[in-house]
Amino acid sequence: MLHVIAILAAAVLFGTTGTAQALGPEGTTPLAVGVMRMVIGGTALAVIAFSLAALSRRRAPDAIRPRLGIRSALLMLLSGVCLAVYQPLFFLGTARNGVAVSTVIALGSAPVLAGLIEWALTRRLPSARWMGATALATVGVVLLGFGGSAGSGGTDPIGVAGAVGAGASFAIIANVQRRLLDAGWDAFTIVGAMGAAAAAVSALALPFVDVSWAGQPRGLALVLWLGLATIAVAYVLFTWGLQGVSAATAATLTLAEPLTAALLGLTVLGERLSPTAVAGLVVLAAGLALLARGARGARGSRGRSASRPSGAADDPAPYAVEG
């Protein structure tokens, strides 16, 4: 039960990201918010995750562990770069098209793109269920893209590109993490390395962005929430929770993330969706639900061993896509 609560709490925290940024002080930019969020959150995530990985090693000192080679190091670096790139792309989308639309587009495109990447790398033919779910999700994203907010006349194409780009970033992360886990790496080591790399990459951009707003009370609260709550705490909860539930359960629980984001955008921020966008949201939700059910037949029988974040084309399992 605790593992279920952990994943659900992580999904809800991920879902608050766009609304928190929208409530921040004036003078922020997608790049500045993303950089500050990742410097703080990535650093905290690395400290916590590496500490938990070290604790695991002490509990099982005789366990066989992989050595850090060039390939593993590059994969860990790639995951960090993608996490860092995700930040400004996602906030660009929310700034131009609102939290509800952009978050759902990013979250809906991520598992689809992850499956396509896996398909391209492994040449495995996707299942009929995955193809159906992908078709539904694609139609939903297109409807959201054309619909947008009520009275807006459609969504901004640059914002849509940013949201899809954010989804693509996590699609790459999903495939990278899967390969590292298949190589025998501990989940917390992988997540910690991703956080450390993302923080280092983001820190390089600090001299080129205006972060003076972070000195204001609202600005400080924003970066602390985004960094500590929606990165460090959320990723640790999600990673730990995955180790105690089946892939099917986790995939279903993560649907709380787009629901949280959409509800906050509509209620707290007063966003309104056009009828076309509402239809897109429903279709996309159906596609994501089908993706979640697809994990049951492929990995549900693995029970507690189904803990790896994956976007496999044949049997997509859950992975953390923070919105």
mmCIF file of C-alpha atoms in Angstrom:
data_model
loop_
_atom_site.group_PDB
_atom_site.id
_atom_site.type_symbol
_atom_site.label_atom_id
_atom_site.label_comp_id
_atom_site.label_asym_id
_atom_site.label_seq_id
_atom_site.Cartn_x
_atom_site.Cartn_y
_atom_site.Cartn_z
ATOM 1 C CA MET A 1 0.000 0.000 0.000
ATOM 2 C CA LEU A 2 2.847 2.407 0.815
ATOM 3 C CA HIS A 3 4.358 1.892 -2.626
ATOM 4 C CA VAL A 4 1.020 2.750 -4.224
ATOM 5 C CA ILE A 5 0.757 5.913 -2.145
ATOM 6 C CA ALA A 6 4.338 6.855 -3.069
ATOM 7 C CA ILE A 7 3.693 6.605 -6.820
ATOM 8 C CA LEU A 8 0.387 8.429 -6.532
ATOM 9 C CA ALA A 9 2.007 11.219 -4.491
ATOM 10 C CA ALA A 10 4.818 11.521 -7.040
ATOM 11 C CA ALA A 11 2.331 11.772 -9.901
ATOM 12 C CA VAL A 12 0.405 14.507 -8.109
ATOM 13 C CA LEU A 13 3.621 16.436 -7.391
ATOM 14 C CA PHE A 14 4.666 16.165 -11.048
ATOM 15 C CA GLY A 15 1.245 17.460 -12.035
ATOM 16 C CA THR A 16 1.659 20.704 -10.047
ATOM 17 C CA THR A 17 4.671 21.902 -12.051
ATOM 18 C CA GLY A 18 2.949 23.996 -14.694
ATOM 19 C CA THR A 19 0.554 25.660 -12.268
ATOM 20 C CA ALA A 20 3.376 26.520 -9.859
ATOM 21 C CA GLN A 21 5.324 28.187 -12.673
ATOM 22 C CA ALA A 22 2.248 30.134 -13.790
ATOM 23 C CA LEU A 23 1.763 31.467 -10.250
ATOM 24 C CA GLY A 24 5.372 32.634 -10.009
ATOM 25 C CA PRO A 25 6.515 36.264 -10.050
ATOM 26 C CA GLU A 26 6.648 38.432 -13.149
ATOM 27 C CA GLY A 27 9.905 38.618 -15.056
ATOM 28 C CA THR A 28 10.453 34.886 -15.297
ATOM 29 C CA THR A 29 11.237 33.120 -18.558
ATOM 30 C CA PRO A 30 10.886 29.429 -19.449
ATOM 31 C CA LEU A 31 14.668 29.090 -19.645
ATOM 32 C CA ALA A 32 15.345 30.826 -16.325
ATOM 33 C CA VAL A 33 12.718 28.831 -14.440
ATOM 34 C CA GLY A 34 13.932 25.585 -15.972
ATOM 35 C CA VAL A 35 17.557 26.313 -15.131
ATOM 36 C CA MET A 36 16.855 27.226 -11.507
ATOM 37 C CA ARG A 37 14.539 24.281 -11.042
ATOM 38 C CA MET A 38 17.118 21.844 -12.335
ATOM 39 C CA VAL A 39 20.114 23.275 -10.493
ATOM 40 C CA ILE A 40 18.295 22.992 -7.173
ATOM 41 C CA GLY A 41 16.267 19.877 -7.883
ATOM 42 C CA GLY A 42 18.972 17.959 -9.717
ATOM 43 C CA THR A 43 21.486 18.578 -6.943
ATOM 44 C CA ALA A 44 19.057 17.527 -4.207
ATOM 45 C CA LEU A 45 17.979 14.475 -6.203
ATOM 46 C CA ALA A 46 21.583 13.389 -6.695
ATOM 47 C CA VAL A 47 22.365 13.686 -2.980
ATOM 48 C CA ILE A 48 19.274 11.736 -1.882
ATOM 49 C CA ALA A 49 19.408 9.083 -4.613
ATOM 50 C CA PHE A 50 23.131 8.391 -4.256
ATOM 51 C CA SER A 51 22.682 8.108 -0.484
ATOM 52 C CA LEU A 52 19.915 5.546 -0.952
ATOM 53 C CA ALA A 53 22.036 3.659 -3.509
ATOM 54 C CA ALA A 54 24.937 3.560 -1.029
ATOM 55 C CA LEU A 55 22.600 2.243 1.663
ATOM 56 C CA SER A 56 21.482 -0.501 -0.700
ATOM 57 C CA ARG A 57 25.094 -1.464 -1.378
ATOM 58 C CA ARG A 58 25.823 -1.723 2.345
ATOM 59 C CA ARG A 59 22.831 -3.994 2.826
ATOM 60 C CA ALA A 60 23.978 -6.310 0.033
ATOM 61 C CA PRO A 61 27.780 -5.990 -0.110
ATOM 62 C CA ASP A 62 28.229 -9.242 -2.035
ATOM 63 C CA ALA A 63 25.862 -8.351 -4.859
ATOM 64 C CA ILE A 64 27.395 -8.209 -8.341
ATOM 65 C CA ARG A 65 27.408 -4.648 -9.624
ATOM 66 C CA PRO A 66 28.368 -3.296 -13.051
ATOM 67 C CA ARG A 67 31.468 -1.215 -13.595
ATOM 68 C CA LEU A 68 31.230 2.315 -14.871
ATOM 69 C CA GLY A 69 32.446 2.280 -18.460
ATOM 70 C CA ILE A 70 32.366 4.858 -21.219
ATOM 71 C CA ARG A 71 29.028 3.627 -22.570
ATOM 72 C CA SER A 72 27.292 3.718 -19.180
ATOM 73 C CA ALA A 73 28.752 7.128 -18.362
ATOM 74 C CA LEU A 74 27.599 8.553 -21.689
ATOM 75 C CA LEU A 75 24.106 7.134 -21.216
ATOM 76 C CA MET A 76 23.859 8.673 -17.754
ATOM 77 C CA LEU A 77 25.081 11.996 -19.130
ATOM 78 C CA LEU A 78 22.546 11.802 -21.960
ATOM 79 C CA SER A 79 19.700 11.265 -19.499
ATOM 80 C CA GLY A 80 20.810 14.340 -17.551
ATOM 81 C CA VAL A 81 21.064 16.482 -20.691
ATOM 82 C CA CYS A 82 17.576 15.424 -21.748
ATOM 83 C CA LEU A 83 16.174 16.203 -18.304
ATOM 84 C CA ALA A 84 17.787 19.651 -18.439
ATOM 85 C CA VAL A 85 16.467 20.307 -21.956
ATOM 86 C CA TYR A 86 12.989 19.218 -20.919
ATOM 87 C CA GLN A 87 12.627 22.116 -18.493
ATOM 88 C CA PRO A 88 12.618 25.146 -20.834
ATOM 89 C CA LEU A 89 10.715 23.239 -23.517
ATOM 90 C CA PHE A 90 7.923 22.355 -21.128
ATOM 91 C CA PHE A 91 7.671 25.847 -19.667
ATOM 92 C CA LEU A 92 7.697 27.315 -23.173
ATOM 93 C CA GLY A 93 4.630 25.234 -23.926
ATOM 94 C CA THR A 94 2.772 26.248 -20.772
ATOM 95 C CA ALA A 95 3.624 29.919 -21.283
ATOM 96 C CA ARG A 96 2.141 29.930 -24.794
ATOM 97 C CA ASN A 97 -0.752 27.489 -24.547
ATOM 98 C CA GLY A 98 -1.605 27.173 -20.870
ATOM 99 C CA VAL A 99 -0.941 24.463 -18.322
ATOM 100 C CA ALA A 100 -3.816 22.113 -19.118
ATOM 101 C CA VAL A 101 -3.189 21.862 -22.865
ATOM 102 C CA SER A 102 0.624 21.823 -22.800
ATOM 103 C CA THR A 103 0.969 19.365 -19.940
ATOM 104 C CA VAL A 104 -1.388 16.869 -21.514
ATOM 105 C CA ILE A 105 0.373 17.176 -24.888
ATOM 106 C CA ALA A 106 3.770 16.583 -23.277
ATOM 107 C CA LEU A 107 2.562 13.649 -21.185
ATOM 108 C CA GLY A 108 0.569 12.155 -24.019
ATOM 109 C CA SER A 109 3.388 12.315 -26.557
ATOM 110 C CA ALA A 110 6.106 10.925 -24.259
ATOM 111 C CA PRO A 111 5.059 7.236 -24.106
ATOM 112 C CA VAL A 112 4.223 7.240 -27.812
ATOM 113 C CA LEU A 113 7.619 8.663 -28.764
ATOM 114 C CA ALA A 114 9.343 6.322 -26.304
ATOM 115 C CA GLY A 115 7.739 3.358 -28.013
ATOM 116 C CA LEU A 116 8.748 4.613 -31.454
ATOM 117 C CA ILE A 117 12.360 5.035 -30.331
ATOM 118 C CA GLU A 118 12.372 1.547 -28.835
ATOM 119 C CA TRP A 119 10.898 0.193 -32.050
ATOM 120 C CA ALA A 120 13.606 1.900 -34.113
ATOM 121 C CA LEU A 121 16.387 0.586 -31.856
ATOM 122 C CA THR A 122 15.217 -3.000 -31.447
ATOM 123 C CA ARG A 123 13.266 -3.547 -34.695
ATOM 124 C CA ARG A 124 10.579 -5.318 -32.691
ATOM 125 C CA LEU A 125 7.081 -5.065 -34.140
ATOM 126 C CA PRO A 126 4.766 -3.275 -31.687
ATOM 127 C CA SER A 127 1.681 -5.051 -30.419
ATOM 128 C CA ALA A 128 -1.764 -4.307 -31.794
ATOM 129 C CA ARG A 129 -2.740 -2.846 -28.404
ATOM 130 C CA TRP A 130 0.201 -0.438 -28.482
ATOM 131 C CA MET A 131 -0.633 0.620 -32.038
ATOM 132 C CA GLY A 132 -4.231 1.291 -31.057
ATOM 133 C CA ALA A 133 -3.201 3.261 -27.981
ATOM 134 C CA THR A 134 -0.696 5.240 -30.020
ATOM 135 C CA ALA A 135 -3.317 6.078 -32.633
ATOM 136 C CA LEU A 136 -5.719 7.322 -29.969
ATOM 137 C CA ALA A 137 -3.036 9.360 -28.210
ATOM 138 C CA THR A 138 -1.906 10.913 -31.494
ATOM 139 C CA VAL A 139 -5.453 11.917 -32.429
ATOM 140 C CA GLY A 140 -5.913 13.381 -28.950
ATOM 141 C CA VAL A 141 -2.750 15.467 -29.211
ATOM 142 C CA VAL A 142 -3.777 16.728 -32.659
ATOM 143 C CA LEU A 143 -7.228 17.722 -31.393
ATOM 144 C CA LEU A 144 -5.670 19.510 -28.430
ATOM 145 C CA GLY A 145 -3.283 21.259 -30.782
ATOM 146 C CA PHE A 146 -6.090 22.540 -33.003
ATOM 147 C CA GLY A 147 -8.512 23.222 -30.154
ATOM 148 C CA GLY A 148 -6.605 25.051 -27.458
ATOM 149 C CA SER A 149 -8.314 27.267 -24.946
ATOM 150 C CA ALA A 150 -11.873 28.412 -25.410
ATOM 151 C CA GLY A 151 -12.023 31.457 -27.669
ATOM 152 C CA SER A 152 -8.319 31.294 -28.528
ATOM 153 C CA GLY A 153 -8.761 30.111 -32.108
ATOM 154 C CA GLY A 154 -6.336 27.242 -31.644
ATOM 155 C CA THR A 155 -2.997 26.734 -29.973
ATOM 156 C CA ASP A 156 0.315 28.405 -30.632
ATOM 157 C CA PRO A 157 2.433 26.079 -32.842
ATOM 158 C CA ILE A 158 5.665 27.027 -31.064
ATOM 159 C CA GLY A 159 4.073 26.072 -27.754
ATOM 160 C CA VAL A 160 2.919 22.752 -29.189
ATOM 161 C CA ALA A 161 6.437 22.107 -30.510
ATOM 162 C CA GLY A 162 7.845 22.866 -27.063
ATOM 163 C CA ALA A 163 5.429 20.440 -25.363
ATOM 164 C CA VAL A 164 6.145 17.674 -27.870
ATOM 165 C CA GLY A 165 9.877 18.375 -27.543
ATOM 166 C CA ALA A 166 9.540 17.945 -23.789
ATOM 167 C CA GLY A 167 7.786 14.628 -24.367
ATOM 168 C CA ALA A 168 10.572 13.559 -26.734
ATOM 169 C CA SER A 169 13.167 14.376 -24.063
ATOM 170 C CA PHE A 170 11.527 11.968 -21.668
ATOM 171 C CA ALA A 171 11.102 9.390 -24.389
ATOM 172 C CA ILE A 172 14.884 9.337 -24.733
ATOM 173 C CA ILE A 173 15.313 9.193 -20.961
ATOM 174 C CA ALA A 174 12.978 6.198 -20.766
ATOM 175 C CA ASN A 175 14.997 4.240 -23.303
ATOM 176 C CA VAL A 176 18.322 5.216 -21.733
ATOM 177 C CA GLN A 177 17.177 4.191 -18.274
ATOM 178 C CA ARG A 178 15.892 0.889 -19.574
ATOM 179 C CA ARG A 179 19.286 0.024 -21.025
ATOM 180 C CA LEU A 180 21.089 0.988 -17.831
ATOM 181 C CA LEU A 181 18.724 -1.117 -15.740
ATOM 182 C CA ASP A 182 19.131 -4.037 -18.143
ATOM 183 C CA ALA A 183 22.897 -3.683 -17.626
ATOM 184 C CA GLY A 184 22.421 -4.204 -13.885
ATOM 185 C CA TRP A 185 22.571 -0.652 -12.568
ATOM 186 C CA ASP A 186 20.671 0.207 -9.405
ATOM 187 C CA ALA A 187 17.604 2.392 -10.030
ATOM 188 C CA PHE A 188 18.646 5.033 -7.496
ATOM 189 C CA THR A 189 22.144 5.219 -8.980
ATOM 190 C CA ILE A 190 20.630 5.888 -12.408
ATOM 191 C CA VAL A 191 18.259 8.549 -11.098
ATOM 192 C CA GLY A 192 21.009 10.171 -9.028
ATOM 193 C CA ALA A 193 23.349 10.323 -12.003
ATOM 194 C CA MET A 194 20.583 11.854 -14.111
ATOM 195 C CA GLY A 195 19.966 14.535 -11.489
ATOM 196 C CA ALA A 196 23.661 15.334 -11.094
ATOM 197 C CA ALA A 197 24.222 15.596 -14.840
ATOM 198 C CA ALA A 198 21.119 17.742 -15.319
ATOM 199 C CA ALA A 199 22.170 20.092 -12.522
ATOM 200 C CA ALA A 200 25.680 20.448 -13.984
ATOM 201 C CA VAL A 201 24.380 21.140 -17.499
ATOM 202 C CA SER A 202 21.833 23.658 -16.215
ATOM 203 C CA ALA A 203 24.435 25.431 -14.093
ATOM 204 C CA LEU A 204 26.348 26.262 -17.282
ATOM 205 C CA ALA A 205 23.414 28.416 -18.372
ATOM 206 C CA LEU A 206 23.164 30.421 -15.132
ATOM 207 C CA PRO A 207 25.475 33.268 -16.274
ATOM 208 C CA PHE A 208 23.290 33.814 -19.342
ATOM 209 C CA VAL A 209 19.839 34.077 -17.742
ATOM 210 C CA ASP A 210 18.257 36.610 -15.407
ATOM 211 C CA VAL A 211 17.369 34.892 -12.142
ATOM 212 C CA SER A 212 17.021 38.042 -10.026
ATOM 213 C CA TRP A 213 13.329 37.203 -9.563
ATOM 214 C CA ALA A 214 14.393 34.180 -7.489
ATOM 215 C CA GLY A 215 15.361 36.590 -4.710
ATOM 216 C CA GLN A 216 11.740 37.614 -4.236
ATOM 217 C CA PRO A 217 9.630 35.635 -1.741
ATOM 218 C CA ARG A 218 7.375 34.271 -4.513
ATOM 219 C CA GLY A 219 10.369 33.515 -6.689
ATOM 220 C CA LEU A 220 12.172 31.667 -3.909
ATOM 221 C CA ALA A 221 9.051 29.681 -3.067
ATOM 222 C CA LEU A 222 8.675 28.819 -6.753
ATOM 223 C CA VAL A 223 12.178 27.437 -7.278
ATOM 224 C CA LEU A 224 12.172 25.561 -3.973
ATOM 225 C CA TRP A 225 8.853 23.915 -4.761
ATOM 226 C CA LEU A 226 9.801 23.086 -8.340
ATOM 227 C CA GLY A 227 13.260 21.859 -7.389
ATOM 228 C CA LEU A 228 12.746 20.056 -4.104
ATOM 229 C CA ALA A 229 9.130 18.890 -4.300
ATOM 230 C CA THR A 230 8.599 18.180 -8.010
ATOM 231 C CA ILE A 231 12.112 16.909 -8.755
ATOM 232 C CA ALA A 232 13.935 15.554 -5.695
ATOM 233 C CA VAL A 233 11.038 14.282 -3.590
ATOM 234 C CA ALA A 234 8.856 13.219 -6.523
ATOM 235 C CA TYR A 235 11.567 11.206 -8.290
ATOM 236 C CA VAL A 236 12.653 9.466 -5.088
ATOM 237 C CA LEU A 237 9.038 8.546 -4.281
ATOM 238 C CA PHE A 238 8.425 7.334 -7.814
ATOM 239 C CA THR A 239 11.613 5.266 -7.985
ATOM 240 C CA TRP A 240 10.979 3.665 -4.600
ATOM 241 C CA GLY A 241 7.316 3.035 -5.359
ATOM 242 C CA LEU A 242 8.087 1.226 -8.610
ATOM 243 C CA GLN A 243 9.993 -1.393 -6.662
ATOM 244 C CA GLY A 244 6.875 -2.545 -4.831
ATOM 245 C CA VAL A 245 4.077 -2.650 -7.400
ATOM 246 C CA SER A 246 3.404 -4.252 -10.755
ATOM 247 C CA ALA A 247 3.923 -2.331 -13.969
ATOM 248 C CA ALA A 248 0.172 -2.357 -14.613
ATOM 249 C CA THR A 249 -0.572 -0.755 -11.240
ATOM 250 C CA ALA A 250 2.121 1.879 -11.633
ATOM 251 C CA ALA A 251 1.056 2.742 -15.174
ATOM 252 C CA THR A 252 -2.501 3.312 -14.003
ATOM 253 C CA LEU A 253 -1.429 5.388 -11.007
ATOM 254 C CA THR A 254 0.680 7.708 -13.160
ATOM 255 C CA LEU A 255 -2.483 8.788 -14.975
ATOM 256 C CA ALA A 256 -3.063 10.963 -11.896
ATOM 257 C CA GLU A 257 -0.363 13.283 -13.248
ATOM 258 C CA PRO A 258 -2.140 14.636 -16.351
ATOM 259 C CA LEU A 259 -5.396 14.675 -14.391
ATOM 260 C CA THR A 260 -3.813 16.811 -11.670
ATOM 261 C CA ALA A 261 -2.252 19.193 -14.185
ATOM 262 C CA ALA A 262 -5.456 19.609 -16.162
ATOM 263 C CA LEU A 263 -7.613 20.129 -13.067
ATOM 264 C CA LEU A 264 -5.233 22.718 -11.619
ATOM 265 C CA GLY A 265 -5.072 24.561 -14.923
ATOM 266 C CA LEU A 266 -8.845 24.664 -15.217
ATOM 267 C CA THR A 267 -9.648 25.478 -11.583
ATOM 268 C CA VAL A 268 -6.725 27.410 -10.081
ATOM 269 C CA LEU A 269 -5.641 29.273 -13.223
ATOM 270 C CA GLY A 270 -9.110 29.633 -14.717
ATOM 271 C CA GLU A 271 -8.159 28.118 -18.077
ATOM 272 C CA ARG A 272 -10.991 27.056 -20.352
ATOM 273 C CA LEU A 273 -10.783 24.489 -23.124
ATOM 274 C CA SER A 274 -12.598 24.643 -26.425
ATOM 275 C CA PRO A 275 -14.957 21.770 -27.311
ATOM 276 C CA THR A 276 -12.315 20.425 -29.713
ATOM 277 C CA ALA A 277 -9.679 20.444 -26.985
ATOM 278 C CA VAL A 278 -12.050 18.720 -24.555
ATOM 279 C CA ALA A 279 -12.617 16.007 -27.144
ATOM 280 C CA GLY A 280 -8.850 15.718 -27.573
ATOM 281 C CA LEU A 281 -8.393 15.383 -23.831
ATOM 282 C CA VAL A 282 -10.920 12.537 -23.701
ATOM 283 C CA VAL A 283 -9.360 10.723 -26.671
ATOM 284 C CA LEU A 284 -5.856 11.146 -25.255
ATOM 285 C CA ALA A 285 -6.990 9.849 -21.862
ATOM 286 C CA ALA A 286 -8.401 6.774 -23.594
ATOM 287 C CA GLY A 287 -5.080 6.202 -25.333
ATOM 288 C CA LEU A 288 -3.120 6.547 -22.086
ATOM 289 C CA ALA A 289 -5.521 4.183 -20.322
ATOM 290 C CA LEU A 290 -4.997 1.636 -23.103
ATOM 291 C CA LEU A 291 -1.236 2.024 -22.714
ATOM 292 C CA ALA A 292 -1.611 1.403 -18.990
ATOM 293 C CA ARG A 293 -3.645 -1.756 -19.592
ATOM 294 C CA GLY A 294 -1.039 -2.914 -22.087
ATOM 295 C CA ALA A 295 1.473 -3.246 -19.264
ATOM 296 C CA ARG A 296 -0.678 -5.859 -17.525
ATOM 297 C CA GLY A 297 -0.339 -8.644 -20.025
ATOM 298 C CA ALA A 298 3.355 -8.093 -20.691
ATOM 299 C CA ARG A 299 4.733 -7.317 -17.263
ATOM 300 C CA GLY A 300 1.911 -7.730 -14.801
ATOM 301 C CA SER A 301 3.027 -11.290 -14.094
ATOM 302 C CA ARG A 302 6.403 -10.021 -12.956
ATOM 303 C CA GLY A 303 4.857 -8.509 -9.836
ATOM 304 C CA ARG A 304 7.393 -6.711 -7.737
ATOM 305 C CA SER A 305 10.209 -7.234 -10.203
ATOM 306 C CA ALA A 306 8.556 -4.920 -12.758
ATOM 307 C CA SER A 307 10.260 -1.788 -11.541
ATOM 308 C CA ARG A 308 12.158 -0.436 -14.482
ATOM 309 C CA PRO A 309 11.122 2.789 -16.213
ATOM 310 C CA SER A 310 10.442 1.862 -19.801
ATOM 311 C CA GLY A 311 8.726 2.987 -22.937
ATOM 312 C CA ALA A 312 9.018 -0.265 -24.854
ATOM 313 C CA ALA A 313 7.009 -0.397 -28.022
ATOM 314 C CA ASP A 314 5.584 -3.828 -27.378
ATOM 315 C CA ASP A 315 4.627 -3.440 -23.731
ATOM 316 C CA PRO A 316 4.976 0.113 -22.473
ATOM 317 C CA ALA A 317 5.563 0.219 -18.741
ATOM 318 C CA PRO A 318 5.475 3.342 -16.564
ATOM 319 C CA TYR A 319 8.269 5.787 -16.163
ATOM 320 C CA ALA A 320 8.396 9.194 -14.583
ATOM 321 C CA VAL A 321 7.348 11.956 -16.933
ATOM 322 C CA GLU A 322 7.140 15.027 -14.822
ATOM 323 C CA GLY A 323 4.899 17.740 -16.077
#
